[in-house]
Amino acid sequence: MTRSRVKARDGASPPAVPAASGTDPADDPDSVLPTDQRLILAAERLFAERGIDAVSLRSVMAEAGANVASVHYHFGSKDALVEALISRRSEQLHTRRAELLDAIEAAGTPDARALADAFVRPVGELAAAGGTPWIRLVAGIMSGNHPALARLTEGFAPQAHRFNALLEQIAPDTAPRTRRFRLTQAMNLTFQTLGDPDGLRGMLALSGTRLSPGELLTELIDTVTAILAGPADR
């Protein structure tokens, strides 16, 4: 796998990066961040808006106020930048999910609602903390079967095993393929919904239904609960 960061040879310093023209740091908080973080945030925004393949490294550099040398110093390639971008928030998401799964396993009596909460809530918290572009990007990777999906799947695999084991305890007679299908659908729905919550609220508003962010999260957890639990007679 491509390393997400390339070290300079012989201890050389990274190339200087000129400030974006006419940008006031007070108006652009990202401008005071280290160059590698600015590049990741810029890529996250652009990839979420247009898709990974539609965005060039040059566009990312312009958005971040960086130059070609700095991109290659910090990442080496576009693939490595994508990998670093995915890993950056994945680690935060996995840490929070692990806490919730630990609590479920310690209780010893898992139920579908607790499992759905552990699945959805960390993504909702990430969205509330400003991670909606990343969530939208992940949703696009999954729906478009982008090659970056392999990196996402690899990172989620350990927790997928834990979710699957807990789901087997909840519904021991359910076939393994059915459990995997339900977990996959839960993931797709969670990222599609929280990647574009405004779009969903806009659709609901057409029928007179208005949900606050908290209400939307609760409805999503309820729906994922139903997906994981499945029909009562299966």
Tab-separated table of C-alpha atoms in Angstrom:
chain	number	residue	atom	x	y	z
A	1	MET	CA	0.000	0.000	0.000
A	2	THR	CA	1.246	3.473	-0.819
A	3	ARG	CA	2.517	5.365	2.175
A	4	SER	CA	0.440	8.434	2.980
A	5	ARG	CA	3.458	10.589	3.784
A	6	VAL	CA	6.845	10.867	2.064
A	7	LYS	CA	9.786	12.074	4.149
A	8	ALA	CA	12.318	14.489	2.742
A	9	ARG	CA	15.779	13.134	1.982
A	10	ASP	CA	18.718	14.005	4.233
A	11	GLY	CA	16.490	15.889	6.693
A	12	ALA	CA	15.634	18.615	4.201
A	13	SER	CA	12.873	21.032	5.116
A	14	PRO	CA	9.615	20.950	3.160
A	15	PRO	CA	9.370	23.449	0.324
A	16	ALA	CA	8.044	26.872	1.162
A	17	VAL	CA	4.383	27.437	0.441
A	18	PRO	CA	3.264	30.929	-0.500
A	19	ALA	CA	0.185	32.291	1.224
A	20	ALA	CA	-2.944	32.424	-0.866
A	21	SER	CA	-3.162	35.778	-2.579
A	22	GLY	CA	-5.315	38.287	-0.764
A	23	THR	CA	-6.369	35.791	1.895
A	24	ASP	CA	-6.806	37.121	5.408
A	25	PRO	CA	-6.133	34.388	8.016
A	26	ALA	CA	-9.041	35.757	10.016
A	27	ASP	CA	-11.330	34.955	7.066
A	28	ASP	CA	-9.718	31.589	6.305
A	29	PRO	CA	-8.881	29.592	9.469
A	30	ASP	CA	-7.357	26.810	7.324
A	31	SER	CA	-4.601	29.192	6.175
A	32	VAL	CA	-2.751	28.877	9.492
A	33	LEU	CA	-2.752	25.076	9.427
A	34	PRO	CA	0.308	23.012	8.393
A	35	THR	CA	0.511	22.449	4.654
A	36	ASP	CA	-0.318	18.737	4.770
A	37	GLN	CA	-3.519	19.432	6.722
A	38	ARG	CA	-4.520	22.212	4.327
A	39	LEU	CA	-4.050	19.861	1.401
A	40	ILE	CA	-6.169	17.151	3.044
A	41	LEU	CA	-8.969	19.577	3.901
A	42	ALA	CA	-8.927	21.072	0.408
A	43	ALA	CA	-9.027	17.607	-1.169
A	44	GLU	CA	-11.857	16.595	1.152
A	45	ARG	CA	-13.995	19.549	0.079
A	46	LEU	CA	-13.298	19.190	-3.632
A	47	PHE	CA	-13.582	15.398	-3.764
A	48	ALA	CA	-16.888	15.556	-1.873
A	49	GLU	CA	-18.283	18.165	-4.285
A	50	ARG	CA	-17.076	16.716	-7.599
A	51	GLY	CA	-15.826	13.174	-7.004
A	52	ILE	CA	-12.228	12.011	-6.716
A	53	ASP	CA	-11.627	11.340	-10.402
A	54	ALA	CA	-12.993	14.727	-11.495
A	55	VAL	CA	-10.519	16.708	-9.358
A	56	SER	CA	-6.890	17.225	-10.359
A	57	LEU	CA	-3.979	17.654	-7.981
A	58	ARG	CA	-3.551	21.127	-9.434
A	59	SER	CA	-7.078	22.014	-8.274
A	60	VAL	CA	-6.313	20.711	-4.788
A	61	MET	CA	-3.090	22.732	-4.674
A	62	ALA	CA	-4.880	25.904	-5.740
A	63	GLU	CA	-7.601	25.378	-3.149
A	64	ALA	CA	-5.014	24.836	-0.404
A	65	GLY	CA	-2.695	27.652	-1.520
A	66	ALA	CA	0.129	25.134	-1.971
A	67	ASN	CA	2.584	24.299	-4.742
A	68	VAL	CA	3.529	21.156	-6.648
A	69	ALA	CA	6.645	20.519	-4.592
A	70	SER	CA	4.715	20.563	-1.311
A	71	VAL	CA	2.180	17.985	-2.545
A	72	HIS	CA	4.899	15.571	-3.577
A	73	TYR	CA	6.856	16.222	-0.386
A	74	HIS	CA	3.920	15.407	1.885
A	75	PHE	CA	2.116	12.687	-0.083
A	76	GLY	CA	3.943	11.696	-3.252
A	77	SER	CA	0.841	11.016	-5.345
A	78	LYS	CA	-2.893	11.574	-5.613
A	79	ASP	CA	-3.551	8.000	-4.458
A	80	ALA	CA	-1.508	8.613	-1.314
A	81	LEU	CA	-3.417	11.849	-0.690
A	82	VAL	CA	-6.721	9.969	-0.978
A	83	GLU	CA	-5.434	7.326	1.438
A	84	ALA	CA	-4.373	9.952	3.974
A	85	LEU	CA	-7.713	11.722	3.619
A	86	ILE	CA	-9.663	8.511	4.260
A	87	SER	CA	-7.500	7.533	7.221
A	88	ARG	CA	-7.680	10.949	8.886
A	89	ARG	CA	-11.334	10.760	9.912
A	90	SER	CA	-11.650	6.962	9.802
A	91	GLU	CA	-9.464	6.682	12.873
A	92	GLN	CA	-11.691	9.093	14.781
A	93	LEU	CA	-14.799	7.210	13.672
A	94	HIS	CA	-13.381	3.802	14.574
A	95	THR	CA	-12.257	4.984	18.010
A	96	ARG	CA	-15.750	6.230	18.883
A	97	ARG	CA	-17.398	3.089	17.525
A	98	ALA	CA	-15.012	0.927	19.530
A	99	GLU	CA	-16.123	2.687	22.729
A	100	LEU	CA	-19.778	1.960	21.977
A	101	LEU	CA	-19.091	-1.641	20.965
A	102	ASP	CA	-17.066	-2.184	24.139
A	103	ALA	CA	-20.064	-1.055	26.190
A	104	ILE	CA	-22.434	-3.369	24.299
A	105	GLU	CA	-20.120	-6.348	24.706
A	106	ALA	CA	-19.582	-5.597	28.403
A	107	ALA	CA	-23.361	-5.516	29.000
A	108	GLY	CA	-23.590	-9.052	27.609
A	109	THR	CA	-27.115	-8.646	26.197
A	110	PRO	CA	-26.889	-6.949	22.790
A	111	ASP	CA	-29.983	-5.717	21.009
A	112	ALA	CA	-30.526	-4.316	17.541
A	113	ARG	CA	-31.197	-0.770	18.779
A	114	ALA	CA	-27.892	-0.579	20.670
A	115	LEU	CA	-26.076	-1.990	17.657
A	116	ALA	CA	-27.725	0.534	15.317
A	117	ASP	CA	-26.800	3.343	17.699
A	118	ALA	CA	-23.154	2.214	17.687
A	119	PHE	CA	-23.249	2.142	13.909
A	120	VAL	CA	-24.927	5.490	13.269
A	121	ARG	CA	-24.140	7.793	16.190
A	122	PRO	CA	-20.366	8.114	15.557
A	123	VAL	CA	-21.095	9.221	11.979
A	124	GLY	CA	-23.669	11.712	13.250
A	125	GLU	CA	-21.179	13.096	15.755
A	126	LEU	CA	-18.587	13.406	13.010
A	127	ALA	CA	-21.073	15.320	10.862
A	128	ALA	CA	-21.871	17.669	13.750
A	129	ALA	CA	-18.137	18.330	14.162
A	130	GLY	CA	-17.768	19.489	10.553
A	131	GLY	CA	-17.107	16.161	8.874
A	132	THR	CA	-20.064	16.193	6.467
A	133	PRO	CA	-17.846	16.608	3.346
A	134	TRP	CA	-15.859	13.509	4.358
A	135	ILE	CA	-19.068	11.544	4.932
A	136	ARG	CA	-20.369	12.655	1.517
A	137	LEU	CA	-17.074	11.599	-0.030
A	138	VAL	CA	-17.300	8.142	1.546
A	139	ALA	CA	-20.895	7.807	0.348
A	140	GLY	CA	-19.717	8.604	-3.183
A	141	ILE	CA	-16.881	6.095	-2.970
A	142	MET	CA	-19.334	3.374	-1.935
A	143	SER	CA	-22.055	4.188	-4.449
A	144	GLY	CA	-19.553	4.546	-7.305
A	145	ASN	CA	-17.489	1.485	-6.372
A	146	HIS	CA	-14.369	3.646	-6.554
A	147	PRO	CA	-10.992	1.853	-6.084
A	148	ALA	CA	-10.639	3.724	-2.763
A	149	LEU	CA	-13.419	1.453	-1.485
A	150	ALA	CA	-10.762	-1.197	-0.842
A	151	ARG	CA	-9.055	1.141	1.656
A	152	LEU	CA	-12.353	1.863	3.389
A	153	THR	CA	-13.244	-1.825	3.588
A	154	GLU	CA	-9.829	-2.736	4.944
A	155	GLY	CA	-10.125	-0.149	7.709
A	156	PHE	CA	-13.663	-1.183	8.674
A	157	ALA	CA	-13.033	-4.952	8.598
A	158	PRO	CA	-12.091	-5.434	12.304
A	159	GLN	CA	-15.219	-3.633	13.484
A	160	ALA	CA	-17.342	-5.378	10.855
A	161	HIS	CA	-16.382	-8.670	12.498
A	162	ARG	CA	-17.509	-7.310	15.870
A	163	PHE	CA	-20.818	-6.046	14.467
A	164	ASN	CA	-21.399	-9.368	12.730
A	165	ALA	CA	-20.686	-11.352	15.914
A	166	LEU	CA	-23.091	-9.203	17.929
A	167	LEU	CA	-25.740	-9.419	15.220
A	168	GLU	CA	-25.392	-13.210	15.283
A	169	GLN	CA	-26.127	-13.141	19.020
A	170	ILE	CA	-29.225	-11.044	18.394
A	171	ALA	CA	-30.491	-13.198	15.494
A	172	PRO	CA	-28.673	-16.556	15.704
A	173	ASP	CA	-30.877	-18.199	13.065
A	174	THR	CA	-30.089	-15.572	10.437
A	175	ALA	CA	-27.900	-16.747	7.553
A	176	PRO	CA	-24.385	-15.213	7.392
A	177	ARG	CA	-25.117	-13.725	3.956
A	178	THR	CA	-28.222	-12.017	5.365
A	179	ARG	CA	-26.229	-10.487	8.230
A	180	ARG	CA	-23.603	-9.206	5.797
A	181	PHE	CA	-26.296	-7.814	3.515
A	182	ARG	CA	-27.969	-5.976	6.396
A	183	LEU	CA	-24.700	-4.523	7.645
A	184	THR	CA	-23.835	-3.327	4.144
A	185	GLN	CA	-27.235	-1.693	3.720
A	186	ALA	CA	-26.926	-0.077	7.154
A	187	MET	CA	-23.601	1.410	6.129
A	188	ASN	CA	-24.886	2.657	2.772
A	189	LEU	CA	-27.965	4.263	4.305
A	190	THR	CA	-26.013	5.891	7.134
A	191	PHE	CA	-23.441	7.539	4.876
A	192	GLN	CA	-25.906	8.526	2.158
A	193	THR	CA	-28.228	10.135	4.718
A	194	LEU	CA	-25.622	11.941	6.814
A	195	GLY	CA	-23.563	12.901	3.764
A	196	ASP	CA	-26.437	15.056	2.493
A	197	PRO	CA	-28.787	15.789	5.413
A	198	ASP	CA	-29.958	19.084	3.909
A	199	GLY	CA	-31.023	17.333	0.719
A	200	LEU	CA	-33.027	14.769	2.689
A	201	ARG	CA	-34.650	17.432	4.867
A	202	GLY	CA	-35.544	19.337	1.705
A	203	MET	CA	-37.292	16.273	0.260
A	204	LEU	CA	-39.169	15.692	3.505
A	205	ALA	CA	-40.201	19.336	3.659
A	206	LEU	CA	-42.104	18.870	0.388
A	207	SER	CA	-44.523	16.658	2.294
A	208	GLY	CA	-44.672	19.032	5.262
A	209	THR	CA	-42.235	17.009	7.388
A	210	ARG	CA	-39.492	18.991	9.087
A	211	LEU	CA	-36.791	17.347	11.148
A	212	SER	CA	-34.128	18.898	13.320
A	213	PRO	CA	-30.632	17.365	13.095
A	214	GLY	CA	-31.328	15.454	16.316
A	215	GLU	CA	-34.663	14.154	15.049
A	216	LEU	CA	-33.085	13.090	11.765
A	217	LEU	CA	-30.427	11.133	13.652
A	218	THR	CA	-33.068	9.409	15.790
A	219	GLU	CA	-35.106	8.453	12.726
A	220	LEU	CA	-31.990	7.101	11.051
A	221	ILE	CA	-31.094	4.992	14.096
A	222	ASP	CA	-34.657	3.639	14.150
A	223	THR	CA	-34.437	2.717	10.476
A	224	VAL	CA	-31.043	1.037	10.837
A	225	THR	CA	-32.456	-0.855	13.839
A	226	ALA	CA	-35.194	-2.233	11.598
A	227	ILE	CA	-32.639	-3.193	8.943
A	228	LEU	CA	-30.442	-5.062	11.411
A	229	ALA	CA	-33.305	-6.777	13.233
A	230	GLY	CA	-35.045	-7.822	10.012
A	231	PRO	CA	-38.538	-9.347	9.832
A	232	ALA	CA	-39.828	-10.903	13.036
A	233	ASP	CA	-40.355	-14.293	11.336
A	234	ARG	CA	-36.801	-14.715	10.025
